[in-house]
JSON list of C-alpha atoms in Angstrom, two decimals:
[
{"chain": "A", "resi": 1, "resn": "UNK", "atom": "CA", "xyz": [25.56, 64.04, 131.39]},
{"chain": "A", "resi": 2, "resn": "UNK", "atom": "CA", "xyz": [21.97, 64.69, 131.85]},
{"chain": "A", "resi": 3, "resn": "UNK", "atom": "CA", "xyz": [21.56, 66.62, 128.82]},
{"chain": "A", "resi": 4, "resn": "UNK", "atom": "CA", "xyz": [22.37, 66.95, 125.37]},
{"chain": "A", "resi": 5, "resn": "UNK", "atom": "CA", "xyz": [24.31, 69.84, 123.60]},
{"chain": "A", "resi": 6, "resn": "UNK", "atom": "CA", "xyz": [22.14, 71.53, 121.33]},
{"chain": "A", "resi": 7, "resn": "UNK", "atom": "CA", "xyz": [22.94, 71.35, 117.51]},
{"chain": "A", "resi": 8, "resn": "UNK", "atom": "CA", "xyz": [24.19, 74.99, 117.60]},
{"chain": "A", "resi": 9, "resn": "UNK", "atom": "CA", "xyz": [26.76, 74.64, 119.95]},
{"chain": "A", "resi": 10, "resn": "UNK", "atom": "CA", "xyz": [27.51, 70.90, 118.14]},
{"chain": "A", "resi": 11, "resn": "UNK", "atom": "CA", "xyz": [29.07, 72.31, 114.78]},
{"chain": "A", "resi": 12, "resn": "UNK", "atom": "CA", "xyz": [32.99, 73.43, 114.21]},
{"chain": "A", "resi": 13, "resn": "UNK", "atom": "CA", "xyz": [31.33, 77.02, 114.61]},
{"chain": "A", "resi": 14, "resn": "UNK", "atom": "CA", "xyz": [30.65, 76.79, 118.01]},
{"chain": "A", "resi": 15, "resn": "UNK", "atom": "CA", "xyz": [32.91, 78.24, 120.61]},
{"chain": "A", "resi": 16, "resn": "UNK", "atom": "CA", "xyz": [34.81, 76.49, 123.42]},
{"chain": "A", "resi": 17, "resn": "UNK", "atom": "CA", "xyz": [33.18, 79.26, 126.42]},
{"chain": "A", "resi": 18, "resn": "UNK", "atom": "CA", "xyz": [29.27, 79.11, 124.99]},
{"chain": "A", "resi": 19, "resn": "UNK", "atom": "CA", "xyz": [29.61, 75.18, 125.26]},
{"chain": "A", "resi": 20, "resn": "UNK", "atom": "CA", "xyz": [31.26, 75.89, 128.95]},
{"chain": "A", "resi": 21, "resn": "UNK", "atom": "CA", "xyz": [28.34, 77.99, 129.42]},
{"chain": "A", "resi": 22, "resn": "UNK", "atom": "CA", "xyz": [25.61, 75.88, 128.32]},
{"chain": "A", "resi": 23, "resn": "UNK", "atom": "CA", "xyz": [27.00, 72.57, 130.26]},
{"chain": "A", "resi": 24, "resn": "UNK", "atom": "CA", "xyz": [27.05, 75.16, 134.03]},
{"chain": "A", "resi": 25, "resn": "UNK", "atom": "CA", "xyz": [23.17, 76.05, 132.71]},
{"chain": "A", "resi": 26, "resn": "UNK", "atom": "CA", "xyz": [21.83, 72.36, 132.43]},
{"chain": "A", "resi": 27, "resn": "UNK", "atom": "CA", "xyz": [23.74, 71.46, 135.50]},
{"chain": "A", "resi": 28, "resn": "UNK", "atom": "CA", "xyz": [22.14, 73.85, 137.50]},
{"chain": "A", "resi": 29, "resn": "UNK", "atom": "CA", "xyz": [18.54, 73.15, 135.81]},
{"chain": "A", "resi": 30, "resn": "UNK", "atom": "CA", "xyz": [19.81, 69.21, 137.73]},
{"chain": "A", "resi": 31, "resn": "UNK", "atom": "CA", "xyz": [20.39, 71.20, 141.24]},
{"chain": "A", "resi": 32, "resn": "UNK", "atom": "CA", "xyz": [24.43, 70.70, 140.13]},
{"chain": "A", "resi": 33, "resn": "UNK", "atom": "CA", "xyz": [26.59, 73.33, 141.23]},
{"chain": "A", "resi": 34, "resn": "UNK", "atom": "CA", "xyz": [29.82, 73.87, 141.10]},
{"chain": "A", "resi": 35, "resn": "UNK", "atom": "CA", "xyz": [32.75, 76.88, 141.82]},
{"chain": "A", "resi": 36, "resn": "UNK", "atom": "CA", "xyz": [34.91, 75.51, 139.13]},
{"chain": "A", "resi": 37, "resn": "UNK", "atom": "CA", "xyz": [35.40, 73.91, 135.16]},
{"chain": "A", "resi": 38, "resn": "UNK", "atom": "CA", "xyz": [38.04, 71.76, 133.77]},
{"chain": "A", "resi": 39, "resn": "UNK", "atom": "CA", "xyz": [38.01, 71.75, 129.90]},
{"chain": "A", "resi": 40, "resn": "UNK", "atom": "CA", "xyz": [39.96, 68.90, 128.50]},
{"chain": "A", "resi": 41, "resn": "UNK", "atom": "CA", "xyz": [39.84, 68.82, 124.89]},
{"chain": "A", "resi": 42, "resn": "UNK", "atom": "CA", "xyz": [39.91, 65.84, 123.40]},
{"chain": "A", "resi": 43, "resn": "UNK", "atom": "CA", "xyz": [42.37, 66.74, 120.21]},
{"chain": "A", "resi": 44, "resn": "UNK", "atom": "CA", "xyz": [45.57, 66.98, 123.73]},
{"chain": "A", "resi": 45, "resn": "UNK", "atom": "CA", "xyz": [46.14, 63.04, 123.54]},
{"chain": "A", "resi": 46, "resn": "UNK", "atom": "CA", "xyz": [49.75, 63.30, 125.50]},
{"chain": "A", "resi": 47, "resn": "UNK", "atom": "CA", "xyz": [48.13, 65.04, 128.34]},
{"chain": "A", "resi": 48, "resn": "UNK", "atom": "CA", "xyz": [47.87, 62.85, 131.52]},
{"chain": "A", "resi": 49, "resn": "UNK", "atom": "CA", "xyz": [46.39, 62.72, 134.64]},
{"chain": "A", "resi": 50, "resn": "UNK", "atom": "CA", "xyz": [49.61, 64.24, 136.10]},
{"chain": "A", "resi": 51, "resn": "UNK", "atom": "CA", "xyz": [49.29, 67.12, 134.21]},
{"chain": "A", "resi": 52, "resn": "UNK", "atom": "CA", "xyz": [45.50, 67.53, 135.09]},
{"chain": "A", "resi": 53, "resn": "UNK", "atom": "CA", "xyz": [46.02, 66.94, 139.01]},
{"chain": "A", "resi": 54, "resn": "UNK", "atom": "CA", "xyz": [49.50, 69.40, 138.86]},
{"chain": "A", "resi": 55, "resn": "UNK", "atom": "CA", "xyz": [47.59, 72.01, 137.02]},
{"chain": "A", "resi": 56, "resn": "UNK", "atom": "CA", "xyz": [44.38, 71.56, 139.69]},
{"chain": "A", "resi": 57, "resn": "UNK", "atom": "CA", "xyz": [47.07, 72.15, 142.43]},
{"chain": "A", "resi": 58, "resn": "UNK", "atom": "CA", "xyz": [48.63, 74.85, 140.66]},
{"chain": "A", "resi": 59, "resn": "UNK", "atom": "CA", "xyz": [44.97, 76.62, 140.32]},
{"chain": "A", "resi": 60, "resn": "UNK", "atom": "CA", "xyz": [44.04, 76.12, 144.13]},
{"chain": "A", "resi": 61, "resn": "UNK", "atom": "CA", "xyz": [47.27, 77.34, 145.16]},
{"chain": "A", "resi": 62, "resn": "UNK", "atom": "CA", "xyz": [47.02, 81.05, 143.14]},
{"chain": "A", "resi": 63, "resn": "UNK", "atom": "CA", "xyz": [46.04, 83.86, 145.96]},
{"chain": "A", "resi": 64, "resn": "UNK", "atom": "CA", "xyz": [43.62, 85.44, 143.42]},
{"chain": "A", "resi": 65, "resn": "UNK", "atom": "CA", "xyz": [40.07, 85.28, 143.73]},
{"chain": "A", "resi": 66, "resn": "UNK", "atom": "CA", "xyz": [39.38, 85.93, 139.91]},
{"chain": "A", "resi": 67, "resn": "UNK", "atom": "CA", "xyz": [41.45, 83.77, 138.34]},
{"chain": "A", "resi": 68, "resn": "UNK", "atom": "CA", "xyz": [41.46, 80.98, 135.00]},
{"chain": "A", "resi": 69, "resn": "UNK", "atom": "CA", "xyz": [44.26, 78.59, 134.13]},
{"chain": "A", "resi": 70, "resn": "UNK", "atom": "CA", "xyz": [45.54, 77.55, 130.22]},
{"chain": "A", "resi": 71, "resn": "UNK", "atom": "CA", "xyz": [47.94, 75.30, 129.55]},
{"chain": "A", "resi": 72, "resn": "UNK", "atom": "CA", "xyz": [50.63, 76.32, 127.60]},
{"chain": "A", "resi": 73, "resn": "UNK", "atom": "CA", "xyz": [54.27, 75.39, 125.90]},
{"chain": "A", "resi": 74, "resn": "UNK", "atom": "CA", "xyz": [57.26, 77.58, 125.80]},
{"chain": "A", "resi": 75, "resn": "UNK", "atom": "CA", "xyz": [58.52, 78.74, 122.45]},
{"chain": "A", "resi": 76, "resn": "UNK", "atom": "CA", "xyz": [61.61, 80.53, 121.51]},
{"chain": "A", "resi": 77, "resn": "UNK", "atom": "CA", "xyz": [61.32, 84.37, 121.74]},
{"chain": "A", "resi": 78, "resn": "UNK", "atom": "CA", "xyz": [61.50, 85.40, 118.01]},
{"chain": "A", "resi": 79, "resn": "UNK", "atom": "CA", "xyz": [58.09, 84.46, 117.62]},
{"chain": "A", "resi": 80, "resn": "UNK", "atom": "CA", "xyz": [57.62, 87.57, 119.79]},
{"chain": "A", "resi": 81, "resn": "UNK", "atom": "CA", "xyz": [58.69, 89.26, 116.46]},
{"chain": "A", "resi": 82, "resn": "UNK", "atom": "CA", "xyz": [55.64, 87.61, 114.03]},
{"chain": "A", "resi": 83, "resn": "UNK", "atom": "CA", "xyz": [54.26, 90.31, 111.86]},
{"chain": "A", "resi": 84, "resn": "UNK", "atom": "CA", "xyz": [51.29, 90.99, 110.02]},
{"chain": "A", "resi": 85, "resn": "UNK", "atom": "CA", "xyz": [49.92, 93.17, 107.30]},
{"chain": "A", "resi": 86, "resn": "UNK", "atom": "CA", "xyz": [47.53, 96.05, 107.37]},
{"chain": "A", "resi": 87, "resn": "UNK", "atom": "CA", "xyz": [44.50, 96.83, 105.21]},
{"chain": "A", "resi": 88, "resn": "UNK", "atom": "CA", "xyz": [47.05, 99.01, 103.37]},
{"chain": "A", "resi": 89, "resn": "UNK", "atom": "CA", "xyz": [49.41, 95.90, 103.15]},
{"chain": "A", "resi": 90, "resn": "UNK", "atom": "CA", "xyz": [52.28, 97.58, 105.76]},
{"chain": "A", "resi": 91, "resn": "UNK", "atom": "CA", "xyz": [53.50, 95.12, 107.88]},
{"chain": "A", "resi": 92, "resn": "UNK", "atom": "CA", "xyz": [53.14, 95.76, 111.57]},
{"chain": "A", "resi": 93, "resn": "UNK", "atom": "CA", "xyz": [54.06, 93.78, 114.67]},
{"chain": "A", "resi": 94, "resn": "UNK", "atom": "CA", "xyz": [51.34, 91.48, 116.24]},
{"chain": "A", "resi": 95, "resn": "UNK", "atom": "CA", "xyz": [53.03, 93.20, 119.47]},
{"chain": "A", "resi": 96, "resn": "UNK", "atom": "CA", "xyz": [51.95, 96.30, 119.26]},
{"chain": "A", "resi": 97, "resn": "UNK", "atom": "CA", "xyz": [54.48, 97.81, 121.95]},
{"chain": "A", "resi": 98, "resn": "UNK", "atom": "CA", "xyz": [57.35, 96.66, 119.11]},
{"chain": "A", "resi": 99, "resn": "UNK", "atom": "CA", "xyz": [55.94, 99.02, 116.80]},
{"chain": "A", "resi": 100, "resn": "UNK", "atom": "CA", "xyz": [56.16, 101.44, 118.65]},
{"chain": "A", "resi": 101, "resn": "UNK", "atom": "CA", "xyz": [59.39, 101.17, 120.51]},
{"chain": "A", "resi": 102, "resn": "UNK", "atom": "CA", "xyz": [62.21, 99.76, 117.88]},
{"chain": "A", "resi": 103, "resn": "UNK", "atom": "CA", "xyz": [63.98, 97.81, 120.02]},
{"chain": "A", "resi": 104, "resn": "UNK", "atom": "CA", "xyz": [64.23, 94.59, 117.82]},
{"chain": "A", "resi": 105, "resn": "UNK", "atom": "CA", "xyz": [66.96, 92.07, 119.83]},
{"chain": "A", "resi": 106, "resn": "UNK", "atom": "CA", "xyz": [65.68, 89.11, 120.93]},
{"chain": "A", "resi": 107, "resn": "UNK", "atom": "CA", "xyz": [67.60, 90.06, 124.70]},
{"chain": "A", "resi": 108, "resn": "UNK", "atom": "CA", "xyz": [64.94, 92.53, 124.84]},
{"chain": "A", "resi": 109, "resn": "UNK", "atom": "CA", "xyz": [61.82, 89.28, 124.53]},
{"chain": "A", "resi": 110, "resn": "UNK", "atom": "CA", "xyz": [60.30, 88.10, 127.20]},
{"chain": "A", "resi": 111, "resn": "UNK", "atom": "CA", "xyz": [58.90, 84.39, 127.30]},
{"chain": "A", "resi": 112, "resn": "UNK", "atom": "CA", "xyz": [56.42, 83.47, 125.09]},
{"chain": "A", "resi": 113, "resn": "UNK", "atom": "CA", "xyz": [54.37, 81.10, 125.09]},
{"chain": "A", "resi": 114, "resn": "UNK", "atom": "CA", "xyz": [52.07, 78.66, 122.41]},
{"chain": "A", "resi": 115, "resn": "UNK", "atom": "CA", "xyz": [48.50, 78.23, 123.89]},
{"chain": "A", "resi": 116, "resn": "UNK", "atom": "CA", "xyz": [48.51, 74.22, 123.19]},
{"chain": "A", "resi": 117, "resn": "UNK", "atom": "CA", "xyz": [44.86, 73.30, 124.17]},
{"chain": "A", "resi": 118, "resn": "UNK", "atom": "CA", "xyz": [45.22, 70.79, 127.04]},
{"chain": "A", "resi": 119, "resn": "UNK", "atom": "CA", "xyz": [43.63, 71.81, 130.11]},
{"chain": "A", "resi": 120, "resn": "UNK", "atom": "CA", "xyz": [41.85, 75.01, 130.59]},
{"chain": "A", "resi": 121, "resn": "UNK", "atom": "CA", "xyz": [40.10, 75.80, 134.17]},
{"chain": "A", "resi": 122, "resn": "UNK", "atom": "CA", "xyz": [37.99, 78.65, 135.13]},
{"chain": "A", "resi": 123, "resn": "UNK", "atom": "CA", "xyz": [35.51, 79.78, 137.55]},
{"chain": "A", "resi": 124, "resn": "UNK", "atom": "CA", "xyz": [32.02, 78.84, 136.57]},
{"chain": "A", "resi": 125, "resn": "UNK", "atom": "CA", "xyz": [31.30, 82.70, 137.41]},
{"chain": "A", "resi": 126, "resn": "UNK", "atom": "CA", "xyz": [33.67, 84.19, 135.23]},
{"chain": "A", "resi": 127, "resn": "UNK", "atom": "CA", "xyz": [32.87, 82.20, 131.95]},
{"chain": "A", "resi": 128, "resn": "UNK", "atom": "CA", "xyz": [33.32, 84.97, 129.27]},
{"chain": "A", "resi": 129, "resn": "UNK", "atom": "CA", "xyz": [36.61, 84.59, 127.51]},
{"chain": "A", "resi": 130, "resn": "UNK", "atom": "CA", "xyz": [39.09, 81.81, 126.85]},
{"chain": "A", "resi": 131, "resn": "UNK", "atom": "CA", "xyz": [42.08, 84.07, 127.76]},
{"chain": "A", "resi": 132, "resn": "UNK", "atom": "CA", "xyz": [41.25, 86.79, 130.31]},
{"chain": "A", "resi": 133, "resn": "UNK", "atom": "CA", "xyz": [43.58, 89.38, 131.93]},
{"chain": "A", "resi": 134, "resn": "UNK", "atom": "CA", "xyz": [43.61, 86.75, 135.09]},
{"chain": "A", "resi": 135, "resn": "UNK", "atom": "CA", "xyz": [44.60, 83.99, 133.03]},
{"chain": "A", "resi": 136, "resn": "UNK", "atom": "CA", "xyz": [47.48, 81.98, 134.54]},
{"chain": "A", "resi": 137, "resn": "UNK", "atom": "CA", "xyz": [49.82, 79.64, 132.65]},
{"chain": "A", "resi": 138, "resn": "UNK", "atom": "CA", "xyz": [50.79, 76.12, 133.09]},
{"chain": "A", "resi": 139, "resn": "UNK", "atom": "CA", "xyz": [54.02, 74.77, 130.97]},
{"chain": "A", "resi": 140, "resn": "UNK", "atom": "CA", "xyz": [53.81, 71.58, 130.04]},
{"chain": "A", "resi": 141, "resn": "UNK", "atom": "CA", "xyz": [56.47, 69.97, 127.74]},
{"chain": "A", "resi": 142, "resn": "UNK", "atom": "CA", "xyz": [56.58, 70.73, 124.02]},
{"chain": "A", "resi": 143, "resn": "UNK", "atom": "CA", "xyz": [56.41, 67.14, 123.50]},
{"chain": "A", "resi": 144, "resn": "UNK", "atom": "CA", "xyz": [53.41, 66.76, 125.80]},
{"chain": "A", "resi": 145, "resn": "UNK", "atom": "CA", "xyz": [51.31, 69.77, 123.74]},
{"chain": "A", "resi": 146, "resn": "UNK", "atom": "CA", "xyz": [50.59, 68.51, 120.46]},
{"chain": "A", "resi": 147, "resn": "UNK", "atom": "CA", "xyz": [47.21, 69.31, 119.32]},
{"chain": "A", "resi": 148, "resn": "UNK", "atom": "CA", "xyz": [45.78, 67.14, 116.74]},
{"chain": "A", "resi": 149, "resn": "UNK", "atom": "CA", "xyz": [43.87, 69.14, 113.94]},
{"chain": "A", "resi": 150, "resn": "UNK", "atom": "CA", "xyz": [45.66, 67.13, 111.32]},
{"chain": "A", "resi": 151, "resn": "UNK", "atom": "CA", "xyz": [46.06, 63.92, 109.85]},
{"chain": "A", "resi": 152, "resn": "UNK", "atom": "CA", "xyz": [50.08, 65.36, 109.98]},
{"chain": "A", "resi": 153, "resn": "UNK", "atom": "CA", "xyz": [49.52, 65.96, 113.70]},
{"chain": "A", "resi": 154, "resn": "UNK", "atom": "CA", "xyz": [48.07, 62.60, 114.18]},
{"chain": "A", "resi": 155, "resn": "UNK", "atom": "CA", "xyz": [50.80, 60.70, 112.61]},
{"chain": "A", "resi": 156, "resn": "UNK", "atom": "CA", "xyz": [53.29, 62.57, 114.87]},
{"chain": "A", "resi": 157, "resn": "UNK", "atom": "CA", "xyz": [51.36, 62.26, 118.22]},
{"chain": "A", "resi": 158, "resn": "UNK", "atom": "CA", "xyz": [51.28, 58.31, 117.65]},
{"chain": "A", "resi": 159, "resn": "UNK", "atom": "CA", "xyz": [55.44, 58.63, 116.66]},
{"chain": "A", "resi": 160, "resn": "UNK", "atom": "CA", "xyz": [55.60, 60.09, 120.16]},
{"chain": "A", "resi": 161, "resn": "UNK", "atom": "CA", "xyz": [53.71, 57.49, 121.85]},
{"chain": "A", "resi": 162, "resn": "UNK", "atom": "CA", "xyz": [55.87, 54.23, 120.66]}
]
């Protein structure tokens, strides 16, 4: 890299698009340009290059000219029922379509899906949220999508390796 990220966007404040951001600003202050970012965090150990080059393909191949890419894992369709409470302490759905429509079997869910924090690819000119109406998913494997925040999640992803 010919630059350094400042102290600002350094801390465990900083958010994943201003650090996107700042890297497409101080490549084009080196004459770098380019139509599109891969963001591969480092806490996805299980990812691979397959995944990266099958998501790339995936991208190019989507008709859409505003388009972004997460990677994602599938999980089961109750947690399409996860609730949470008001100011006034009433519980509501996180779905706000279940509050209002009572239909409560799981027949009903569609897929849902756990953002796991693998590979991410956008546009360099449409850099302004993480998930944006035109974001497109790519499943990977449960077992492929841990995200290490924890020593737990640590101990698990190197179970999973041997």
């Amino acid at each position: 890299m010919p630059f350094i990220r400042p102290k600002t966007l350094s801390d465990d404040t900083a958010g994943m698009m201003s650090v996107l951001k700042h890297a497409v600003d101080e490549m084009a202050k080196a004459n770098l340009f380019y139509d599109v970012v891969v963001c591969l965090q480092p806490t996805s150990p299980l990812r691979t290059y397959e995944h990266i080059n099958a998501a790339l393909e995936y991208f190019e191949r989507i008709p859409s000219e505003e388009k972004s890419l997460a990677s994602v894992y599938q999980v089961e369709n109750k947690y399409r029922w996860l609730l949470q409470d008001n100011s006034e302490g009433q519980l509501r759905f996180l779905d706000d379509s279940l509050n209002q429509g009572g239909l409560f079997n799981r027949q009903n869910n569609g897929r849902v899906y756990m953002p796991n924090g693998a590979i991410f690819i956008y546009q360099v000119d449409s850099l302004f949220a993480q998930y944006q109406p035109t974001t497109y998913s790519f499943v990977m494997d449960e077992v492929d999508s841990i995200d290490i925040d924890t020593l737990d999640e640590f101990n698990l992803a190197l179970k999973r390796q041997q």
